[in-house]
C-alpha cells in the first residue's frame, strides 16, 4: 500500500466524523467511487458509527437531570470545604492559638500537681526472699501432655497451691503446698487423671 | 482546525475561565456545549449507560473543581474527555466488568447471508460488545464528531503514528469479530 493510499484509509473515520476540509472531502468522495476496497472499509466504519450514534445520544431531560446532580455535588463539596476551612481558620486566630496553648499548659500543671513523684513505700516480695521452709512442703510433679493451662489452673487454684518452679525441659514443676495440708493435697493430686508423676521433694 | 472550530474553542475556554471564577451560569453553558461528546465517548467505551451517567456527573464535578488548573496545553474537550477517561478507568479497575453479551443468533451456519440494514446494525452492535475494550475505545474516539488523530494522540499521550496503528488494529479486530459471527466478506 502506498503512503497516499494509507492516508486515504486513515481519512475514513475523519470523513465520517466530519473532520476533513472541503477539499479533502471532495477528493475522498471521488476515491470512494473508484476504490472498492476503500469503499468496503468505509462501509464497515460507517455501520459502526451508525451503531454508536444510535446508542450514545442523550435526551434533554437526562442532560438536565445529570446537571442537577452535578450541581448537588458541587454544593455539597463547597459546604464541606467551607466548614473545614472555617474550623481550620479558627486556629489561625492568635488569641485562639494562645488560648489553646495556655489550656494545655494548665492541664499539664494540674496533672503533675495531683500526682507528685514520691518514693514508693510499696514493698514486694519475691518467692526467693520468702522463707517458706517452715510452713510449706515442696512437691515434684509432671502433668500429662494433654493437660491445658486452664485445666492446670482449675486443678491447683482451689488447693491453694503455688508453682514455684517449672516447667523444666521434661515438664517438671515444683509446687509449694501448706505443710498442714500436705497429705490431703498429695492424695488429691496423686488420684488426679491429669498427673503423670508426683513425689515429695526432699 | 477551521475558523468556526477555533471560535468555538475560544468561547469554551472563556466559559471555563468564568467557571473557575465561580460563575455557575457559565459552567452550565459550558456543560451544554460539551457534554454530549463526553457522554458519547463514555457510552462507546463502557457500553453501559447508567455507568456512563455516573461518570459524566463525576467528570463535570471535577471540571468545576479544577477549572482554574486548565493550562490550555490541549484542547478543552480533550481535557474533559481525559478526566472522563481516568474516572472510567478507575471505576473499571474497582469493579469486575463483564460485557453482557446477549444470546445472538448463530449466523455462522448461514451462508451467503443477505443482510438488511437493521440486521447489520444489530450485528454491528453485538460485534462492538465483543471487541476488546482498548479497541472499542480507539474506534469510539476516532468516530467522535470532529475529533482528530492529533487530539487522540494528546489524550492518550502517545505519538500520532501510534494512534493510527491502534486504529488499524482495532479495525482489523472488528473485521475478525464480524467474520467469526458469520458475516461474509461481501457484506463486510
XYZ file of C-alpha atoms in Angstrom:
390
model
C 0.000 0.000 0.000
C 1.389 3.389 -0.958
C 1.542 6.152 1.591
C -1.093 8.063 -0.339
C -3.406 5.073 -0.137
C -2.635 4.683 3.572
C -3.506 8.329 4.078
C -6.865 7.691 2.421
C -7.572 4.800 4.769
C -6.587 6.986 7.729
C -9.034 9.573 6.483
C -12.051 7.247 6.550
C -13.049 7.980 10.186
C -12.288 11.668 9.667
C -14.563 11.720 6.614
C -17.289 10.048 8.675
C -16.930 12.333 11.703
C -16.769 15.496 9.592
C -13.176 16.472 10.329
C -11.932 16.782 6.744
C -11.708 20.084 4.910
C -13.983 20.657 1.922
C -11.146 19.893 -0.461
C -10.221 16.694 1.333
C -13.892 15.691 1.453
C -14.308 16.081 -2.290
C -11.138 14.096 -3.004
C -12.142 11.354 -0.633
C -15.633 11.048 -2.160
C -14.048 10.647 -5.552
C -11.761 7.895 -4.300
C -14.686 6.018 -2.762
C -16.210 5.668 -6.210
C -13.111 4.201 -7.807
C -11.592 2.126 -4.981
C -13.808 -0.815 -3.944
C -11.597 -1.818 -1.004
C -11.627 1.702 0.340
C -15.385 1.712 -0.114
C -15.729 -1.567 1.765
C -13.637 -0.285 4.647
C -15.710 2.876 4.689
C -18.936 0.861 4.918
C -17.699 -1.014 7.999
C -16.795 2.133 9.859
C -19.959 3.849 8.722
C -22.017 0.981 10.180
C -20.004 1.239 13.355
C -20.648 4.961 13.550
C -24.366 4.409 12.911
C -24.486 1.979 15.806
C -22.548 4.288 18.105
C -24.849 7.171 17.224
C -27.946 5.046 17.800
C -26.857 4.267 21.345
C -24.855 7.171 22.660
C -27.303 10.032 22.288
C -28.591 11.764 25.400
C -32.031 13.330 25.800
C -32.567 16.891 27.008
C -34.314 15.644 30.123
C -31.463 13.391 31.029
C -28.968 16.186 30.408
C -30.866 18.408 32.858
C -31.171 15.618 35.381
C -27.465 14.866 35.278
C -26.575 18.543 35.539
C -28.752 18.820 38.652
C -26.708 16.018 40.161
C -23.511 17.819 39.239
C -24.796 20.966 40.957
C -25.648 18.994 44.070
C -22.149 17.517 44.147
C -20.623 20.951 43.805
C -22.823 22.455 46.545
C -22.067 19.585 48.858
C -18.321 19.865 48.218
C -18.420 23.618 48.790
C -20.343 23.190 52.034
C -17.874 20.639 53.392
C -14.968 22.727 52.250
C -16.294 25.879 53.945
C -16.913 24.060 57.228
C -13.413 22.656 57.197
C -11.917 25.993 56.216
C -13.846 27.736 58.998
C -12.629 25.177 61.514
C -9.052 25.463 60.266
C -9.133 29.245 60.235
C -10.022 29.245 63.935
C -6.547 28.112 64.796
C -5.001 30.856 62.766
C -6.520 33.468 65.090
C -3.665 34.335 67.544
C -5.939 34.617 70.568
C -7.396 31.141 69.931
C -3.974 29.605 69.321
C -2.512 31.120 72.525
C -5.632 30.153 74.431
C -5.276 26.518 73.338
C -1.602 26.545 74.352
C -2.466 28.029 77.766
C -5.131 25.382 78.400
C -2.697 22.583 77.538
C -0.111 24.065 79.919
C -2.664 24.366 82.707
C -3.699 20.738 82.210
C -0.093 19.589 82.484
C 0.333 21.588 85.707
C -2.826 20.040 87.165
C -1.757 16.513 86.252
C 1.691 16.865 87.799
C 0.379 18.707 90.857
C -2.008 15.872 91.672
C 0.491 13.104 91.090
C 3.745 14.166 92.671
C 6.661 11.764 92.327
C 7.092 10.184 95.785
C 9.258 7.343 96.798
C 7.234 4.219 96.756
C 6.616 2.590 100.096
C 5.224 -0.477 98.480
C 7.449 -3.394 99.001
C 7.405 -6.571 97.010
C 8.472 -9.966 97.960
C 9.845 -12.463 95.536
C 9.483 -16.106 96.130
C 13.176 -16.458 96.672
C 13.101 -13.946 99.511
C 10.401 -15.716 101.373
C 11.489 -18.351 103.846
C 8.870 -20.958 103.384
C 10.769 -23.917 104.667
C 8.928 -23.999 107.977
C 5.375 -23.710 106.586
C 5.446 -25.390 103.214
C 6.293 -28.619 101.541
C 7.699 -28.975 98.061
C 6.164 -31.422 95.598
C 7.674 -32.501 92.287
C 5.025 -33.100 89.682
C 4.742 -33.768 85.952
C 1.374 -33.320 84.278
C 0.161 -35.282 81.287
C 0.970 -33.641 77.951
C -2.749 -33.308 77.118
C -3.413 -31.073 80.126
C -4.162 -27.474 79.179
C -3.142 -24.417 81.136
C -6.762 -23.766 82.048
C -7.118 -27.282 83.456
C -3.933 -26.747 85.428
C -5.244 -23.542 86.949
C -8.592 -25.153 87.754
C -6.800 -28.001 89.487
C -4.270 -26.045 91.518
C -6.104 -22.882 92.462
C -8.766 -24.470 94.720
C -6.000 -26.315 96.525
C -4.108 -23.067 97.154
C -1.002 -24.445 95.544
C 1.774 -22.230 94.230
C 4.027 -23.171 91.359
C 7.475 -22.088 92.408
C 9.457 -23.623 89.595
C 8.946 -25.122 86.150
C 8.121 -26.355 83.780
C 11.542 -27.746 83.095
C 12.560 -29.313 79.794
C 10.913 -32.567 80.822
C 7.795 -30.793 82.111
C 8.689 -30.982 85.777
C 7.000 -28.474 88.110
C 7.872 -27.776 91.754
C 4.820 -26.944 93.821
C 4.630 -25.375 97.248
C 1.809 -26.620 99.480
C 0.864 -25.843 103.042
C 2.608 -28.372 105.317
C -0.583 -28.935 107.282
C -2.463 -29.973 104.189
C 0.401 -31.838 102.587
C -1.065 -35.325 102.844
C -4.532 -34.282 101.723
C -3.248 -32.365 98.702
C -0.743 -35.034 97.788
C -3.523 -37.590 97.797
C -5.785 -35.467 95.571
C -3.026 -34.855 93.067
C -1.928 -38.489 93.078
C -5.518 -39.573 92.234
C -5.924 -36.948 89.509
C -6.040 -38.194 85.896
C -4.080 -35.136 84.881
C -0.928 -36.123 86.732
C 1.752 -38.230 85.116
C 4.244 -38.253 88.005
C 4.288 -36.930 91.592
C 6.705 -37.108 94.503
C 7.589 -35.199 97.609
C 10.720 -33.130 97.168
C 13.423 -33.861 99.674
C -8.868 23.265 12.757
C -11.095 25.607 10.789
C -12.181 29.113 11.814
C -15.519 28.001 13.197
C -13.917 25.361 15.357
C -11.372 27.871 16.636
C -14.153 30.279 17.628
C -15.951 27.544 19.496
C -12.774 26.599 21.321
C -12.153 30.209 22.386
C -15.715 30.568 23.620
C -15.490 27.352 25.620
C -12.226 28.488 27.120
C -13.795 31.752 28.248
C -16.652 29.798 29.798
C -14.167 27.645 31.664
C -12.316 30.704 32.958
C -15.626 32.141 34.141
C -16.442 28.829 35.822
C -13.093 28.938 37.596
C -14.159 32.325 38.976
C -17.339 30.733 40.361
C -19.776 31.618 37.588
C -22.271 28.740 37.648
C -24.238 30.053 34.695
C -21.091 29.947 32.569
C -20.425 26.442 33.824
C -23.911 25.357 32.835
C -23.390 26.767 29.349
C -20.044 25.003 29.085
C -21.713 21.771 30.117
C -24.426 22.187 27.496
C -21.854 22.778 24.779
C -19.511 19.931 25.638
C -21.256 17.129 27.490
C -22.716 15.287 24.509
C -19.322 14.425 23.116
C -18.099 13.326 26.542
C -21.215 11.234 27.065
C -20.808 9.652 23.633
C -17.236 8.706 24.499
C -18.296 7.150 27.801
C -21.153 5.127 26.307
C -18.968 3.898 23.461
C -16.231 2.887 25.842
C -18.317 1.401 28.612
C -21.382 0.142 26.695
C -23.293 0.832 29.928
C -25.464 3.933 30.057
C -26.055 4.027 33.791
C -22.334 3.831 34.450
C -21.776 6.485 31.792
C -24.305 8.707 33.613
C -22.435 8.395 36.908
C -19.064 9.062 35.384
C -20.380 12.040 33.433
C -21.591 13.582 36.697
C -18.244 12.916 38.359
C -16.401 14.285 35.336
C -18.125 17.655 35.366
C -17.832 17.876 39.127
C -14.084 17.521 38.623
C -14.154 20.054 35.779
C -15.725 22.591 38.153
C -13.241 21.865 40.921
C -10.218 22.002 38.629
C -11.303 24.697 36.171
C -8.553 27.031 37.325
C -5.912 24.378 36.684
C -6.529 24.037 32.949
C -3.391 25.248 31.162
C -4.654 25.180 27.546
C -1.848 22.804 26.595
C -4.532 20.661 24.984
C -7.952 21.491 23.648
C -10.667 21.841 26.231
C -12.782 18.912 25.093
C -9.666 16.717 25.087
C -9.010 17.789 28.680
C -12.577 16.996 29.731
C -12.570 13.640 27.935
C -9.238 12.952 29.631
C -10.878 13.444 33.024
C -13.759 11.185 31.982
C -11.306 8.583 30.746
C -9.378 8.499 34.008
C -12.550 8.224 36.048
C -13.815 5.431 33.801
C -10.557 3.515 34.103
C -10.547 3.851 37.887
C -14.099 2.634 38.072
C -13.450 -0.300 35.787
C -10.460 -1.310 37.874
C -12.595 -1.317 41.002
C -15.358 -3.406 39.617
C -15.191 -6.624 37.691
C -16.708 -5.598 34.427
C -18.255 -8.192 32.281
C -19.589 -7.386 28.898
C -23.105 -8.577 28.738
C -23.108 -10.497 25.507
C -26.645 -11.406 24.660
C -27.532 -14.656 23.024
C -27.175 -13.816 19.420
C -28.329 -15.831 16.503
C -25.624 -18.152 15.295
C -25.124 -16.766 11.865
C -22.090 -18.886 11.093
C -24.273 -21.683 9.793
C -25.948 -19.461 7.266
C -24.013 -18.986 4.100
C -24.210 -16.061 1.774
C -26.280 -14.098 4.164
C -28.268 -11.264 2.693
C -28.450 -8.701 5.421
C -30.923 -5.929 5.814
C -29.863 -2.651 7.351
C -31.497 -3.304 10.702
C -29.816 -6.706 10.897
C -26.474 -5.132 10.043
C -26.922 -2.695 12.895
C -27.850 -5.451 15.297
C -24.843 -7.497 14.275
C -22.559 -4.488 14.483
C -23.783 -3.738 17.996
C -23.047 -7.260 19.123
C -19.673 -7.121 17.421
C -18.838 -3.964 19.383
C -19.627 -5.727 22.638
C -17.221 -8.482 21.721
C -14.388 -6.120 20.954
C -11.611 -5.692 23.480
C -12.035 -2.531 25.495
C -8.974 -0.791 24.071
C -10.153 -1.435 20.501
C -13.594 -0.179 21.377
C -12.140 2.933 22.929
C -9.952 3.882 19.991
C -12.740 3.348 17.461
C -15.159 5.236 19.677
C -12.740 8.153 19.894
C -11.837 8.398 16.220
C -15.507 8.451 15.273
C -16.403 11.210 17.747
C -17.699 14.281 15.880
C -14.826 16.428 14.576
C -12.250 14.544 16.559
C -8.805 14.137 15.036
C -5.872 11.768 15.324
C -3.891 14.616 16.873
C -6.431 15.097 19.630
C -6.400 11.396 20.386
C -2.623 11.482 20.429
C -2.782 14.240 23.056
C -5.495 12.487 25.050
C -3.733 9.151 25.202
C -0.294 10.750 25.392
C 1.080 8.617 22.572
C 2.639 9.573 19.213
C 0.386 10.240 16.245
C 1.555 7.174 14.353
C 0.767 5.027 17.372
C -2.814 6.261 17.248
C -3.057 5.377 13.565
C -1.592 1.950 14.255
C -4.089 1.350 17.052
C -6.964 2.363 14.805
C -5.661 -0.032 12.172
C -5.501 -2.935 14.629
C -8.908 -2.068 16.040
C -10.472 -2.092 12.582
C -8.901 -5.482 11.872
C -10.150 -6.810 15.182
C -13.652 -5.633 14.327
C -13.494 -7.366 10.956
C -12.369 -10.595 12.614
C -15.267 -10.435 15.046
C -17.722 -9.850 12.222
C -16.322 -12.794 10.268
C -16.494 -15.004 13.359
C -20.160 -14.051 13.638
C -20.719 -15.422 10.160
C -20.795 -12.183 8.229
C -19.144 -12.898 4.899
C -16.744 -10.656 3.032
C -19.322 -9.275 0.651
C -21.357 -7.927 3.492
C -18.446 -6.522 5.459
